[in-house]
CSV table of C-alpha atoms in Angstrom, one decimal:
chain,number,residue,atom,x,y,z
A,44,MET,CA,-4.9,-20.8,52.3
A,45,ARG,CA,-1.5,-20.2,54.5
A,46,ILE,CA,1.2,-19.1,53.2
A,47,GLY,CA,4.4,-17.9,54.9
A,48,LEU,CA,6.0,-15.1,53.4
A,49,TYR,CA,9.7,-15.9,53.5
A,50,GLY,CA,11.7,-12.2,52.0
A,51,GLY,CA,15.7,-11.8,52.0
A,52,SER,CA,18.4,-11.7,49.8
A,53,PHE,CA,19.0,-15.4,49.2
A,54,ASN,CA,22.6,-14.5,48.6
A,55,PRO,CA,22.8,-17.4,47.8
A,56,ALA,CA,20.6,-19.3,48.6
A,57,HIS,CA,20.9,-22.1,50.8
A,58,ALA,CA,19.7,-25.1,52.9
A,59,GLY,CA,19.1,-23.2,55.6
A,60,HIS,CA,16.6,-21.4,54.1
A,61,LEU,CA,14.5,-24.6,52.9
A,62,HIS,CA,15.4,-26.0,57.0
A,63,VAL,CA,13.3,-22.3,57.7
A,64,SER,CA,10.8,-23.2,55.9
A,65,ARG,CA,9.9,-26.5,56.3
A,66,THR,CA,9.7,-25.3,60.2
A,67,ALA,CA,7.5,-22.4,59.3
A,68,LEU,CA,5.5,-25.2,57.0
A,69,ARG,CA,5.1,-27.8,60.2
A,70,ARG,CA,5.3,-25.3,63.4
A,71,LEU,CA,2.3,-22.6,62.0
A,72,ARG,CA,0.9,-25.5,59.8
A,73,LEU,CA,0.7,-23.6,56.2
A,74,ASP,CA,-0.3,-24.5,53.0
A,75,ARG,CA,2.5,-23.0,51.3
A,76,VAL,CA,6.0,-20.4,51.6
A,77,TRP,CA,7.0,-17.9,49.2
A,78,TRP,CA,10.0,-17.2,49.0
A,79,LEU,CA,10.5,-13.8,47.7
A,80,VAL,CA,13.6,-12.6,46.3
A,81,SER,CA,14.4,-9.3,47.1
A,82,PRO,CA,16.3,-7.0,44.3
A,83,GLY,CA,18.4,-5.2,47.2
A,84,ASN,CA,18.1,-5.3,50.5
A,85,PRO,CA,18.6,-1.3,51.6
A,86,LEU,CA,20.3,-2.4,54.6
A,87,LYS,CA,23.4,-4.8,53.0
A,88,ASP,CA,26.1,-3.0,51.0
A,89,PRO,CA,24.1,-3.8,47.3
A,90,GLY,CA,28.1,-4.2,45.8
A,91,GLN,CA,27.9,-8.2,47.6
A,92,LEU,CA,25.2,-8.2,45.7
A,93,ALA,CA,24.4,-11.5,42.4
A,94,PRO,CA,21.9,-10.3,39.7
A,95,LEU,CA,18.7,-11.1,40.8
A,96,HIS,CA,17.5,-13.4,38.0
A,97,GLU,CA,20.9,-15.1,39.9
A,98,ARG,CA,19.4,-15.5,43.6
A,99,ILE,CA,16.1,-16.7,41.7
A,100,ALA,CA,17.4,-19.6,39.7
A,101,GLN,CA,18.8,-21.2,42.4
A,102,ALA,CA,16.8,-20.7,45.1
A,103,ARG,CA,15.5,-22.6,43.0
A,104,ALA,CA,17.6,-25.3,42.5
A,105,ILE,CA,17.5,-25.1,46.3
A,106,ALA,CA,13.7,-24.9,47.2
A,107,THR,CA,12.7,-28.5,46.7
A,108,ASP,CA,9.5,-29.2,48.5
A,109,PRO,CA,6.7,-28.4,46.5
A,110,ARG,CA,5.0,-26.9,48.8
A,111,ILE,CA,7.5,-23.7,48.7
A,112,ASP,CA,7.2,-21.3,45.3
A,113,VAL,CA,10.4,-18.9,44.3
A,114,THR,CA,8.9,-15.1,43.3
A,115,GLY,CA,11.0,-12.0,42.6
A,116,PHE,CA,7.6,-9.8,43.9
A,117,GLU,CA,9.5,-7.0,45.0
A,118,ALA,CA,11.0,-6.5,41.6
A,119,ALA,CA,7.2,-6.3,40.0
A,120,ILE,CA,5.8,-4.1,42.3
A,121,GLY,CA,9.3,-1.9,42.1
A,122,SER,CA,10.4,-1.9,45.5
A,123,ARG,CA,12.9,-3.4,47.7
A,124,TYR,CA,11.3,-2.2,50.8
A,125,THR,CA,8.6,-5.1,52.8
A,126,VAL,CA,6.7,-3.1,53.7
A,127,ASP,CA,5.0,-1.6,50.0
A,128,LEU,CA,5.2,-5.5,49.1
A,129,LEU,CA,3.0,-7.0,52.2
A,130,ARG,CA,0.5,-4.3,51.2
A,131,TRP,CA,1.0,-5.5,47.7
A,132,LEU,CA,0.1,-8.7,48.1
A,133,ARG,CA,-2.6,-7.7,50.9
A,134,ARG,CA,-4.5,-5.7,48.6
A,135,ARG,CA,-4.7,-8.7,45.9
A,136,ARG,CA,-4.7,-11.6,47.8
A,137,PRO,CA,-7.2,-10.2,50.8
A,138,ASN,CA,-8.3,-13.8,51.4
A,139,LEU,CA,-5.3,-15.7,51.9
A,140,ARG,CA,-3.6,-16.1,55.8
A,141,PHE,CA,-0.3,-14.8,55.6
A,142,VAL,CA,2.5,-15.1,57.9
A,143,TRP,CA,5.8,-12.4,57.9
A,144,ILE,CA,8.7,-15.5,58.2
A,145,MET,CA,11.5,-14.7,59.3
A,146,GLY,CA,15.2,-15.5,61.0
A,147,ALA,CA,16.2,-14.9,64.9
A,148,ASP,CA,19.6,-12.1,63.4
A,149,SER,CA,17.2,-10.3,61.3
A,150,LEU,CA,14.1,-9.6,64.8
A,151,GLY,CA,17.7,-7.7,65.6
A,152,SER,CA,17.3,-5.7,62.9
A,153,PHE,CA,14.2,-5.3,62.8
A,154,HIS,CA,13.3,-1.7,64.4
A,155,ARG,CA,16.1,-0.8,61.0
A,156,TRP,CA,13.6,-1.5,58.5
A,157,ARG,CA,10.9,0.9,56.7
A,158,HIS,CA,8.0,1.4,59.0
A,159,PHE,CA,8.2,-2.2,60.7
A,160,GLU,CA,5.4,-1.3,63.4
A,161,ALA,CA,3.7,-1.2,60.3
A,162,ILE,CA,4.7,-4.4,59.1
A,163,ALA,CA,3.6,-5.8,62.8
A,164,THR,CA,0.1,-4.4,61.6
A,165,LEU,CA,0.1,-5.6,57.9
A,166,MET,CA,0.7,-9.2,59.5
A,167,PRO,CA,2.0,-11.8,62.3
A,168,ILE,CA,5.3,-12.8,62.2
A,169,ALA,CA,6.8,-15.9,62.8
A,170,VAL,CA,11.1,-15.5,64.4
A,171,ILE,CA,12.7,-18.9,63.5
A,172,ASP,CA,15.6,-19.5,66.0
A,173,ARG,CA,19.2,-19.3,64.6
A,174,PRO,CA,22.6,-20.0,65.4
A,175,GLY,CA,23.7,-17.3,68.2
A,176,HIS,CA,20.5,-15.6,68.1
A,177,THR,CA,18.8,-18.2,70.5
A,178,MET,CA,18.5,-14.4,73.3
A,179,THR,CA,17.5,-11.8,70.2
A,180,PRO,CA,13.7,-12.3,71.3
A,181,LEU,CA,14.3,-11.2,74.8
A,182,SER,CA,16.9,-8.6,73.5
A,183,ALA,CA,15.9,-6.9,70.0
A,184,ARG,CA,14.1,-2.9,70.0
A,185,ALA,CA,11.6,-4.4,67.9
A,186,ALA,CA,10.9,-7.1,70.2
A,187,HIS,CA,10.2,-5.0,73.0
A,188,ARG,CA,8.1,-3.1,71.4
A,189,LEU,CA,6.1,-6.0,70.6
A,190,ALA,CA,6.2,-7.7,73.3
A,191,ALA,CA,2.5,-7.2,74.1
A,192,ALA,CA,2.2,-9.3,70.4
A,193,ARG,CA,4.0,-12.1,71.8
A,194,VAL,CA,2.0,-15.2,71.0
A,195,ARG,CA,2.6,-18.3,73.2
A,196,GLU,CA,5.1,-20.4,71.2
A,197,SER,CA,2.6,-23.8,72.0
A,198,ASP,CA,0.2,-22.0,70.3
A,199,ALA,CA,2.0,-21.6,67.0
A,200,ALA,CA,-0.8,-23.5,65.0
A,201,THR,CA,-3.1,-20.3,65.3
A,202,LEU,CA,-0.5,-17.7,64.0
A,203,PRO,CA,-2.5,-17.3,60.7
A,204,PHE,CA,-5.8,-16.8,62.0
A,205,ARG,CA,-4.5,-13.9,64.4
A,206,GLU,CA,-5.6,-10.4,63.7
A,207,PRO,CA,-2.0,-8.5,63.6
A,208,PRO,CA,0.1,-7.5,65.9
A,209,ALA,CA,0.8,-10.9,66.5
A,210,TRP,CA,3.8,-12.6,66.3
A,211,VAL,CA,5.7,-16.0,67.4
A,212,PHE,CA,9.3,-17.3,68.5
A,213,LEU,CA,10.2,-20.5,67.1
A,214,HIS,CA,12.7,-22.6,68.5
A,215,GLY,CA,13.7,-25.9,67.5
A,216,PRO,CA,17.2,-27.9,65.2
A,217,ARG,CA,18.7,-24.6,64.2
A,218,SER,CA,21.0,-24.4,60.4
A,219,GLU,CA,24.6,-23.3,61.0
A,220,LEU,CA,24.6,-22.3,57.4
A,221,SER,CA,24.5,-18.6,55.8
A,222,SER,CA,24.3,-16.5,53.1
A,223,THR,CA,27.7,-14.1,54.4
A,224,ALA,CA,29.3,-17.2,55.6
A,225,LEU,CA,29.1,-19.0,51.9
A,226,ARG,CA,30.0,-15.8,50.6
A,227,ALA,CA,33.3,-15.3,52.9
A,228,GLU,CA,33.8,-19.0,51.8
A,229,ARG,CA,33.9,-18.0,48.1
A,230,ALA,CA,35.7,-15.5,48.5
A,231,ARG,CA,38.7,-17.7,50.2
A,232,SER,CA,38.4,-20.0,48.3
A,233,ALA,CA,38.4,-17.4,45.2
A,234,SER,CA,41.7,-15.1,46.4
A,235,ARG,CA,43.2,-18.8,46.9
A,236,ALA,CA,42.8,-20.2,43.7
A,237,CYS,CA,44.8,-16.6,42.6
């Protein structure tokens, strides 16, 4: 089985997450995508974060594709770091072929993630184009460090079978939706209602 791992705060989950997942399913020829709803991103303000159970419930409502499973693995293992989660999954599911999925916006800050280079050696990475971040793969610090491991986009379907480090940047239709923008709109609506 080829499994895409799509981690994030999902604060809130939205149709853009579904779009990224469907792009990965199609272009990487994955069997499933697991949404890994994080208990908290160490690089983001925890005060902006809705409770985990609410984010998981909302993600399940958005994840209408039967090939997508919503999980809370990070909280279950007591970690907020991707590297810990990926090591845990590799130990428990050694027969699955995992691919880490991230948006191009995340690649821009990937070098700030705990042990980002170790993450790249644990499993292949698929970077999905995002509005305003199409040039990120060319300029991101992590992209420079991992340049020799970049796979041609035409070979994207081979990614689950490649030994890491290996990564691909997938262009295509992009979703303008973002959790940050949705939270800002909610805040504006709440202030107008007062």
